[in-house]
Coordinates of C-alpha atoms and ligand atoms in Angstrom, one line a residue:
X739 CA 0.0 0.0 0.0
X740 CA 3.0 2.6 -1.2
X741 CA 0.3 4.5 -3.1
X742 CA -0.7 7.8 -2.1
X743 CA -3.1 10.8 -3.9
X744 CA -0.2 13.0 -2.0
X745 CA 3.0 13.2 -0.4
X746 CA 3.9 15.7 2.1
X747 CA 7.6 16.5 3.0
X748 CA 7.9 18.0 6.3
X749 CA 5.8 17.9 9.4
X750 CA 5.9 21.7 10.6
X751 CA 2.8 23.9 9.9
X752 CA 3.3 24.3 6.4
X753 CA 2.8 20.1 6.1
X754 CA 0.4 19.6 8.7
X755 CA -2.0 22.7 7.1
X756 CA -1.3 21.0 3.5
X757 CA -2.0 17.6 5.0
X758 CA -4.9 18.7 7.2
X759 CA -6.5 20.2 3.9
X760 CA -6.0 17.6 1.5
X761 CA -7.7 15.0 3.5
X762 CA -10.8 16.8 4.7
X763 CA -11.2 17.3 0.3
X764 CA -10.7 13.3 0.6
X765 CA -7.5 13.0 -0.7
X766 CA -4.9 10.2 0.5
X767 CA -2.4 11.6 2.2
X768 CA 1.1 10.5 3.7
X769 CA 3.5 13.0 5.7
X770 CA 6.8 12.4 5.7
X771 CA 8.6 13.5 9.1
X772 CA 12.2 13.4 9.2
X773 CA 12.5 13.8 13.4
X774 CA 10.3 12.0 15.8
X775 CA 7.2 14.0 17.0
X776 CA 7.3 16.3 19.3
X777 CA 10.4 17.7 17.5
X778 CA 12.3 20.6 18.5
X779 CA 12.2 23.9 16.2
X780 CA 13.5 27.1 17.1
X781 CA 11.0 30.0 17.1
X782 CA 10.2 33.0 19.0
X783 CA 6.9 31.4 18.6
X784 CA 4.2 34.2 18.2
X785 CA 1.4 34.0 15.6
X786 CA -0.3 36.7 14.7
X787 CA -4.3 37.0 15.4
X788 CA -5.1 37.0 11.9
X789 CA -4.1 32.8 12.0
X790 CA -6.8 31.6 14.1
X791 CA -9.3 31.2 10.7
X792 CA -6.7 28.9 9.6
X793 CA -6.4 26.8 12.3
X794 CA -8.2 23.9 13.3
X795 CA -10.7 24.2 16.6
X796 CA -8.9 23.6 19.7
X797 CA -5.5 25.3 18.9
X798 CA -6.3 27.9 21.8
X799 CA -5.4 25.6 24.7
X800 CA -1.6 25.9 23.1
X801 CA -1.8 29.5 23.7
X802 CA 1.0 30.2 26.7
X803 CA 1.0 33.9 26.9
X804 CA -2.2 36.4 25.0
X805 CA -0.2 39.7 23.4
X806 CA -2.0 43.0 23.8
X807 CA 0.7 45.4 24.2
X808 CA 4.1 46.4 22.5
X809 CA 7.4 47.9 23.0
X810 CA 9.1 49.7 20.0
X811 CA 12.9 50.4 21.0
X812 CA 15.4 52.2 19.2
X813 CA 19.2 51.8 19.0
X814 CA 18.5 50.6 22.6
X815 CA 18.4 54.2 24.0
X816 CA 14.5 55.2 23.5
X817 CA 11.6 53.3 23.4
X818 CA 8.4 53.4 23.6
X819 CA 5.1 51.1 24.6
X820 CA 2.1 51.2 22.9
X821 CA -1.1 48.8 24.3
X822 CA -3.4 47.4 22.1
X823 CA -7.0 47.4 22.6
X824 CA -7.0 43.5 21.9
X825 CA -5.1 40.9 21.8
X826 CA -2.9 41.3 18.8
X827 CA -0.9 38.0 18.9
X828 CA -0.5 34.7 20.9
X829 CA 2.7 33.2 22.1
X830 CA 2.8 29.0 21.8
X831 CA 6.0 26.1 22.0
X832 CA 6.6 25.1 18.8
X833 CA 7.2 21.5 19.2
X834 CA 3.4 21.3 21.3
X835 CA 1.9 23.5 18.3
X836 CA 3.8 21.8 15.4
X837 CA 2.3 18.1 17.1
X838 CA -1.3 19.6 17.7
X839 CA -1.5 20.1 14.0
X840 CA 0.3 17.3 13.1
X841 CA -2.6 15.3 15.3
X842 CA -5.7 17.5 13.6
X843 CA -3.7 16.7 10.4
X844 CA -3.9 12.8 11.1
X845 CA -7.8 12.9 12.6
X846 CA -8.9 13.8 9.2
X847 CA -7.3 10.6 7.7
X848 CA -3.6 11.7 7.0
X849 CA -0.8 9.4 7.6
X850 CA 2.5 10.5 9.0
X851 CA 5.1 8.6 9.0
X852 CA 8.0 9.8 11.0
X853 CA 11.7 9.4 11.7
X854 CA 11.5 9.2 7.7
X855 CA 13.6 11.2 5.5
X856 CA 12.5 12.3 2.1
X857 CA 15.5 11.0 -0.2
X858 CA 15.0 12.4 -3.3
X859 CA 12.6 11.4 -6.3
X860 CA 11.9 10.3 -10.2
X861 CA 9.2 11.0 -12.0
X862 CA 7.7 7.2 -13.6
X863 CA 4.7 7.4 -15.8
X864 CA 2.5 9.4 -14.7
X865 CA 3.5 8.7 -11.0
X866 CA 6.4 10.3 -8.7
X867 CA 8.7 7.6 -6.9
X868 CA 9.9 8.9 -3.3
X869 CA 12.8 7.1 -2.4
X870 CA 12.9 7.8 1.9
X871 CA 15.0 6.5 4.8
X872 CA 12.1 3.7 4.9
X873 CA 11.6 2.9 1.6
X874 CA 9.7 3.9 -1.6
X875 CA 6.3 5.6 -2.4
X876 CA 4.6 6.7 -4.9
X877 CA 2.2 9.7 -5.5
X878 CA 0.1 11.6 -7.7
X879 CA 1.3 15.2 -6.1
X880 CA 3.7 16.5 -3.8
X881 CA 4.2 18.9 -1.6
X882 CA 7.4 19.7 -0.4
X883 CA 7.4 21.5 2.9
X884 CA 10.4 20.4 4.5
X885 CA 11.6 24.0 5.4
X886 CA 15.1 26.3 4.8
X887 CA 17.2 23.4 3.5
X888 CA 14.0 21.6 1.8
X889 CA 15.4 18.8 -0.1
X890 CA 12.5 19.1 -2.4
X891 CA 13.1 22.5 -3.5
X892 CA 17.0 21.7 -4.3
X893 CA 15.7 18.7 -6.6
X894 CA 13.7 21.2 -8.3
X895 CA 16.6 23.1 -9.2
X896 CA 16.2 25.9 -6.6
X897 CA 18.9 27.9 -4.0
X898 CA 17.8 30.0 -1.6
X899 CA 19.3 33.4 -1.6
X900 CA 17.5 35.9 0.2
X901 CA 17.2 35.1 4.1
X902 CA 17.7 36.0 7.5
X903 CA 20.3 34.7 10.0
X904 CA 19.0 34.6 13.6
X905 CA 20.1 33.5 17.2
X906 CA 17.8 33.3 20.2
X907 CA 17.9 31.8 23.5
X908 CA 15.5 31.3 26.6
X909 CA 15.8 32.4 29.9
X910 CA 14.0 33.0 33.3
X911 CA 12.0 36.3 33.2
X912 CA 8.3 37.0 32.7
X913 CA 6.7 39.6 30.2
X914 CA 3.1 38.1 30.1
X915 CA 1.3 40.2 27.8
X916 CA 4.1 42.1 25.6
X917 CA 6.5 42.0 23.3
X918 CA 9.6 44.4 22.9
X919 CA 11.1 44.5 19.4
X920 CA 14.6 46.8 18.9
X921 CA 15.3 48.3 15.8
X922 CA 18.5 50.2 14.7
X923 CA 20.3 47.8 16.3
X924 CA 21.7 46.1 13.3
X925 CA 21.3 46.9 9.3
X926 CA 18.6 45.2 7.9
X927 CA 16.7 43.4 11.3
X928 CA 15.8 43.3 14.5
X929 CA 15.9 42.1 17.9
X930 CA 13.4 41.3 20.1
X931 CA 12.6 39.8 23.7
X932 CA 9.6 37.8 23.9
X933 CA 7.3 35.9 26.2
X934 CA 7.4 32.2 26.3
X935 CA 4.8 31.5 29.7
X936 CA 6.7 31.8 32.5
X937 CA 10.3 32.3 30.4
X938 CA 11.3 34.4 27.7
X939 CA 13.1 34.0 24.4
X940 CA 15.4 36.6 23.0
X941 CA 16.8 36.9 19.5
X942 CA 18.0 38.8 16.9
X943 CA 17.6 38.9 13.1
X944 CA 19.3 40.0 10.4
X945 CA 19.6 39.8 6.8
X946 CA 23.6 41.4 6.6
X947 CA 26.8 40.0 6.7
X948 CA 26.6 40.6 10.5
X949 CA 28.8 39.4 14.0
X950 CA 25.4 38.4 14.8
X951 CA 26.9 36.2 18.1
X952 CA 28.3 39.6 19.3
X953 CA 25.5 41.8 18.3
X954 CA 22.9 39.6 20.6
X955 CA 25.5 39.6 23.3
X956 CA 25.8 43.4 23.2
X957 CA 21.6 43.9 23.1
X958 CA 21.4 41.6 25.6
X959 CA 24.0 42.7 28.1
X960 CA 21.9 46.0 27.4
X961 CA 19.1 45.0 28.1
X962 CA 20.6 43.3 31.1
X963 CA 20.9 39.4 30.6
X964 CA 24.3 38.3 31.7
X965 CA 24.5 34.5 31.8
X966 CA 23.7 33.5 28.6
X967 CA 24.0 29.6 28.2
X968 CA 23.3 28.1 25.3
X969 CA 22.5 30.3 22.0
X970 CA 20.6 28.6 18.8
X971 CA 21.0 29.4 15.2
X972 CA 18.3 29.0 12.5
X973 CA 17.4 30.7 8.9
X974 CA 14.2 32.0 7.9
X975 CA 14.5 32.6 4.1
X976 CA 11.8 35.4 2.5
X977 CA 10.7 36.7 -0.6
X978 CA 9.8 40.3 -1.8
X979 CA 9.1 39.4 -5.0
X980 CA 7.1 36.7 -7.0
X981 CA 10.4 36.0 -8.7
X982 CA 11.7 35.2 -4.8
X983 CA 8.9 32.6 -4.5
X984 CA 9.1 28.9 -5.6
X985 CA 6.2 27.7 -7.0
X986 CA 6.6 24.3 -7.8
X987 CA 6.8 22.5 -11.2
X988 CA 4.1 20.7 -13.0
X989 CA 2.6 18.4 -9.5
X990 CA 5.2 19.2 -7.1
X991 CA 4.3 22.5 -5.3
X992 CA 6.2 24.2 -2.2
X993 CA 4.7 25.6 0.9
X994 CA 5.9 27.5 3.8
X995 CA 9.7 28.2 4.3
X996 CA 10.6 25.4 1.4
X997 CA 8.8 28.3 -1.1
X998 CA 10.4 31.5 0.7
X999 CA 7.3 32.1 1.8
X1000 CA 7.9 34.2 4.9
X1001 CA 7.5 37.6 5.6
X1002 CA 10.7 39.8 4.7
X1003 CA 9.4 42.5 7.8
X1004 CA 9.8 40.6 10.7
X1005 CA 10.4 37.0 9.3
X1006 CA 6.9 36.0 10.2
X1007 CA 6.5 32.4 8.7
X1008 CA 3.6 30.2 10.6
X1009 CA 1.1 32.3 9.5
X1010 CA 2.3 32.0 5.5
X1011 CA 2.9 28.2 6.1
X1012 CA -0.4 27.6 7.3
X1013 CA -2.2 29.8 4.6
X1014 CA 0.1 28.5 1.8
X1015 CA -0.3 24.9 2.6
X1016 CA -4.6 25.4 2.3
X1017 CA -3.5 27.3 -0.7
X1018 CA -1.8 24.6 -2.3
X1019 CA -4.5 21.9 -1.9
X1020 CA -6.8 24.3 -3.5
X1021 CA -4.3 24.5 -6.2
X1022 CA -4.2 20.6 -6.6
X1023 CA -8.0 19.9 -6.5
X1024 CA -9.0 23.1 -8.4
X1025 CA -6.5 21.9 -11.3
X1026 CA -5.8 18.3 -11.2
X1027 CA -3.5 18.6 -14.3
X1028 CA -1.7 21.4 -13.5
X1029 CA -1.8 22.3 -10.1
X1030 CA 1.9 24.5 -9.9
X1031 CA 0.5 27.2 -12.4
X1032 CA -3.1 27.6 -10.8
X1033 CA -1.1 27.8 -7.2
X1034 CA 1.0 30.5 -8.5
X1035 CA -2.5 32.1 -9.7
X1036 CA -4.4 31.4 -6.4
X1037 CA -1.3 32.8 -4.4
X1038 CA -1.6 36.1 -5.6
X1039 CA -2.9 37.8 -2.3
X1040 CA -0.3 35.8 -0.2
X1041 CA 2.5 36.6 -2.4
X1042 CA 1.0 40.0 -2.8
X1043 CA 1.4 40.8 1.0
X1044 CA 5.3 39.7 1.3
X1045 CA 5.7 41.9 -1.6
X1046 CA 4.5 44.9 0.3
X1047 CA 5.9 43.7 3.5
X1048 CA 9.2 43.8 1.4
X1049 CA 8.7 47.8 0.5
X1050 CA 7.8 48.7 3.9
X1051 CA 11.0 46.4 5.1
X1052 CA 13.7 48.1 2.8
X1053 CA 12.5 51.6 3.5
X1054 CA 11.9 51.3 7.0
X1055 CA 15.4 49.5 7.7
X1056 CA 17.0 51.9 5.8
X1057 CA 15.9 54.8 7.7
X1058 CA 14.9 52.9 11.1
X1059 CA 15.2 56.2 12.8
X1060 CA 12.1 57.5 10.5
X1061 CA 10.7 54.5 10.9
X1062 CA 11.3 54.2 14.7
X1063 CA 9.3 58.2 14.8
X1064 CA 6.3 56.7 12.8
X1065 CA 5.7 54.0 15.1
X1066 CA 5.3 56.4 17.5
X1067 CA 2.8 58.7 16.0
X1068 CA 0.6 55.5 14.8
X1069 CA 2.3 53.5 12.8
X1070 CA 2.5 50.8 15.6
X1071 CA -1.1 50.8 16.4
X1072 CA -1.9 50.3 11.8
X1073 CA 0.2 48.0 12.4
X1074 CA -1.3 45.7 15.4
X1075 CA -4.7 46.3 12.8
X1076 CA -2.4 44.0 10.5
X1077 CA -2.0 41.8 12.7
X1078 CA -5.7 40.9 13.6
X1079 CA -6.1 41.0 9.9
X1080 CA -8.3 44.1 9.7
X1081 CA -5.7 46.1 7.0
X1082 CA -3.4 44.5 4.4
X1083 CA 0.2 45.3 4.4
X1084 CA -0.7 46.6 0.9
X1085 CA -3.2 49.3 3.2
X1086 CA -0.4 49.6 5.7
X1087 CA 2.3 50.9 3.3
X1088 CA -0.1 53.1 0.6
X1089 CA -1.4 54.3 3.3
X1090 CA 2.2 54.9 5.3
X1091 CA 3.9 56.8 2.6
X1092 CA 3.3 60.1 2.5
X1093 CA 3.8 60.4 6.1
X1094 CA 7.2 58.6 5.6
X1095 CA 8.5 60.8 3.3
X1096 CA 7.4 63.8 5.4
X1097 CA 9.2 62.1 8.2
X1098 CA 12.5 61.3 5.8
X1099 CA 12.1 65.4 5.1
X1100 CA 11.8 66.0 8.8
X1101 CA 14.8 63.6 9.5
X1102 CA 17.4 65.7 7.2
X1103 CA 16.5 68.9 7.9
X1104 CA 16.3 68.6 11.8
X1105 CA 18.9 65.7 12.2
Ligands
LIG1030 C1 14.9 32.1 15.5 C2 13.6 32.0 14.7 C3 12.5 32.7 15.3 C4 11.3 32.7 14.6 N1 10.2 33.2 15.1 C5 9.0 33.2 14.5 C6 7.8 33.7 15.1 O1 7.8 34.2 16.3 N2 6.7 33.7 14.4 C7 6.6 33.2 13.2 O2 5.5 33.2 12.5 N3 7.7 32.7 12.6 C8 8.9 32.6 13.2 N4 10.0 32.1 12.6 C9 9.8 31.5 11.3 C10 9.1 30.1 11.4 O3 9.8 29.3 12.3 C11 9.1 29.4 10.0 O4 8.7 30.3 9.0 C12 8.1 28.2 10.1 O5 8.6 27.2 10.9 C13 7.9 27.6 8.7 O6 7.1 26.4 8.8 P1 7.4 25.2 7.7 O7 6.4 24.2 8.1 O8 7.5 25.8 6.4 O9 8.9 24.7 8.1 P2 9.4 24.0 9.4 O10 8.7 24.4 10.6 O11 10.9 24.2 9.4 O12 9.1 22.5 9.2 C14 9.8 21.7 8.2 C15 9.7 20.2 8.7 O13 10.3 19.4 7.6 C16 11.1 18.4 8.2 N5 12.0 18.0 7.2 C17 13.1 18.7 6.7 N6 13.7 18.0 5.8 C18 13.1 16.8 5.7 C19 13.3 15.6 4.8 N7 14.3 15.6 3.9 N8 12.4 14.6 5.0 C20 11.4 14.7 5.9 N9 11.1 15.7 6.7 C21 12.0 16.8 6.6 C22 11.7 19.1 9.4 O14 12.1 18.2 10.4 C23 10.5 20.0 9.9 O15 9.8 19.3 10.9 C24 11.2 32.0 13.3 C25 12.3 31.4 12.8 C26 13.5 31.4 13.5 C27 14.7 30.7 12.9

C-alpha cells in the first residue's frame, strides 16, 4: 500500500496545514517527518491574530501567553510602549503546536510517518517515486514542505538566496502580555525579547553580513541578561518578490519556508505556512493537471502581502530612525490592525507613505 493521492515532505505547519486540507477534500495523504514528534524547532513562537481562521478548533489551549501590548525600541536608547486594545498576537511552544496540527492533520485521515527522510525522487509514468529513509512511495502530487534546507526545493533546481540569520535563547523572566522588538540595532533586522509563559526568548535577526553572536551579546548585556548559556542558530528565508517565490513545477508544489514564503518585515512564517499549505491543496484539486500554475494564480494575495511587507521592510530598515518616529505617531497601532487581519500590508504601506517621506524630510533637515 505505497500509493498515495499525495506526499507531504515536512511535518511543521506548512505540512500539517497542506495535509490537514488535503484529507478533509478526501484525498490520500502520507507526511513524511524526518525527526520523531514532538520535535524541537527554534522560534520566537508568536502568531499573529489574523491565524486563528486557519487553524483547526482547539489550537487555543496551546496558547502560553495572549499579546495586547508592544514595545518599540530604538538603537537601545529610546523606546516606547504602545497597548493594544486586543489581543494582537499569541505566544505557543513550537514543538506542542507543530504536534497539535500534526494530530488535527492525522484525525482527518492523514498518515504520518516519522523518523523518515525524504531522499530524493523520479518521476515514472504518470506517478512520482519517493525514495525515503524507509523505503519507496509513490504519489500523484507533492508537496514539499520540509523548510530552509528543503530537499525538495533543491531537486527542483532551486537555492535559496534571500534570508535572514537569527540566534535566540531562553531564559528565566516573565513579560506576560508584551512584546519588545529593537530596531537600529543592526542593518537590515531586528531584535526582540519575547514571552514564552513563565520564560522568555530573546533573538535577533538580520539579513547582513553581520557578528550576529556579538550583536545579541551586546543587546542583551543592554538590556541586562548576563548568563547567557546556550544560544541557537536557524534561517528564515523570505521573498519580496514573485520571482523570490518557488512555486513548484508541473505536480510538485512548495509551501511554507521550502517556497520563501515568509515575511521579509519581521520573518513572520507560521502564518504563511499555514495559509500556503490550504493554498496549495486548492491548487491541486482546483487543477488536477496542472496544479503548480493555478497555485502561482491562487497565491496572488499571499504573495502579494510579502511583496508589500518587502517595500515597507527596505525603506523602513534603511531609515529605522524615521521609521522608529512613525511607530510612535501611529504606525504601531496600523500596524497591530495587521495583525488581527483588519488592513493588508498593501493598506499599511499606501497608506504609510506620505507620512514617511514627510518624516524622511523632517529627518534631514532637523537631524
Ligand atoms: C529564530 C527564529 C524565530 C522565529 N520566530 C518566528 C515567530 O515568532 N513567528 C513566526 O511566525 N515565525 C517565526 N519564525 C519562522 C518560522 O519558524 C518558520 O517560518 C516556520 O517554521 C515555517 O514552517 P514550515 O512548516 O514551512 O517549516 P518547518 O517548521 O521548518 O518544518 C519543516 C519540517 O520538515 C522536516 N524535514 C526537513 N527535511 C526533511 C526531509 N528531507 N524529509 C522529511 N522531513 C523533513 C523538518 O524536520 C521539519 O519538521 C522564526 C524562525 C527562526 C529561525
Amino acid at each position: 500500500m505505497n500509493f498515495y493521492d499525495l506526499v507531504v515532505v515536512g511535518g511543521g505547519p506548512a505540512g500539517s496545514s497542506t495535509a490537514y486540507c488535503a484529507s478533509q477534500k478526501g484525498l490520500k495523504v502520507l507526511v513524511l517527518e524526518k525527526k520523531k514528534v514532538p520535535r524541537f524547532k527554534l522560534c520566537a513562537g508568536c502568531i499573529s491574530k489574523r491565524i486563528s481562521s486557519y487553524l483547526p478548533a482547539g489550537w487555543e489551549k496551546l496558547v502560553l501567553n495572549r499579546i495586547s501590548s508592544g514595545v518599540l525600541g530604538y538603537a537601545g536608547n529610546e523606546s516606547l510602549e504602545i497597548p493594544a486594545e486586543e489581543d494582537i498576537a499569541y505566544i505557543i511552544d513550537r514543538s506542542e503546536f507543530d504536534a497539535f496540527l500534526l494530530d488535527k492533520a492525522q484525525e482527518t485521515g492523514a498518515h504520518l510517518l516519522q523518523e523518515c527522510e525524504f531522499l530524493h525522487l523520479e518521476k515514472e509514468g504518470e506517478r512520482y517515486r519517493i525514495s525515503t529513509s524507509k523505503g519507496v512511495f509513490y504519489a500523484d502530487y507533492l508537496v514539499g514542505a520540509d523548510g530552509f534546507y528543503s530537499k525538495v526545493a533543491t531537486s527542483l533546481g532551486y537555492r535559496k538566496n534571500k534570508f535572514f540569520k537569527a540566534l535566540e535563547f531562553f531564559t528565566d523572566g516573565e513579560l506576560s502580555h508584551k512584546v519588545l522588538i529593537d530596531i537600529g540595532i543592526v542593518k537590515r533586522g531586528y531584535a526582540w525579547i519575547f514571552p514564552k509563559g513563565s520564560k522568555i526568548s530573546v533573538g535577533i535577526a538580520c539579513t547582513g553580513n553581520y557578528d550576529l553572536t556579538k550583536a545579541l551579546k551586546d543587546y542583551a548585556e543592554k538590556r541586562g541578561f548576563k548568563n547567557i548559556t546556550k544560544v541557537y542558530g536557524w534561517y528564515i528565508p523570505y521573498a519580496e518578490s514573485s520571482r523570490d517565490v518557488f512555486y513548484g513545477k508541473e505536480r510538485i508544489l512548495l509551501t511554507g519556508d521550502a517556497g520563501n514564503l515568509t515575511d521579509p518585515l519581521l520573518g513572520e512564517g507560521i502564518y504563511y505556512a499555514v495559509w500556503s499549505g490550504k493554498v496549495a491543496v486548492d491548487a491541486i484539486t482546483s487543477s488536477p493537471s496542472n496544479p503548480a500554475e493555478n497555485y502561482k494564480t491562487l497565491l496572488k494575495d499571499l504573495v502579494s502581502e510579502l511583496v508589500y511587507a518587502g517595500k515597507i521592510a527596505r525603506l523602513g530598515y534603511r531609515f529605522q530612525k524615521v521609521a522608529y518616529r512613525m511607530a510612535k505617531k501611529g504606525a504601531l497601532k496600523t500596524y497591530y490592525r495587521l495583525l488581527t487581519g483588519d488592513v493588508s500590508y498593501r493598506e499599511l504601506y499606501r497608506g504609510g507613505l506620505l507620512d514617511f517621506f514627510k518624516g524622511l524630510i523632517y529627518n534631514y533637515l532637523w537631524r
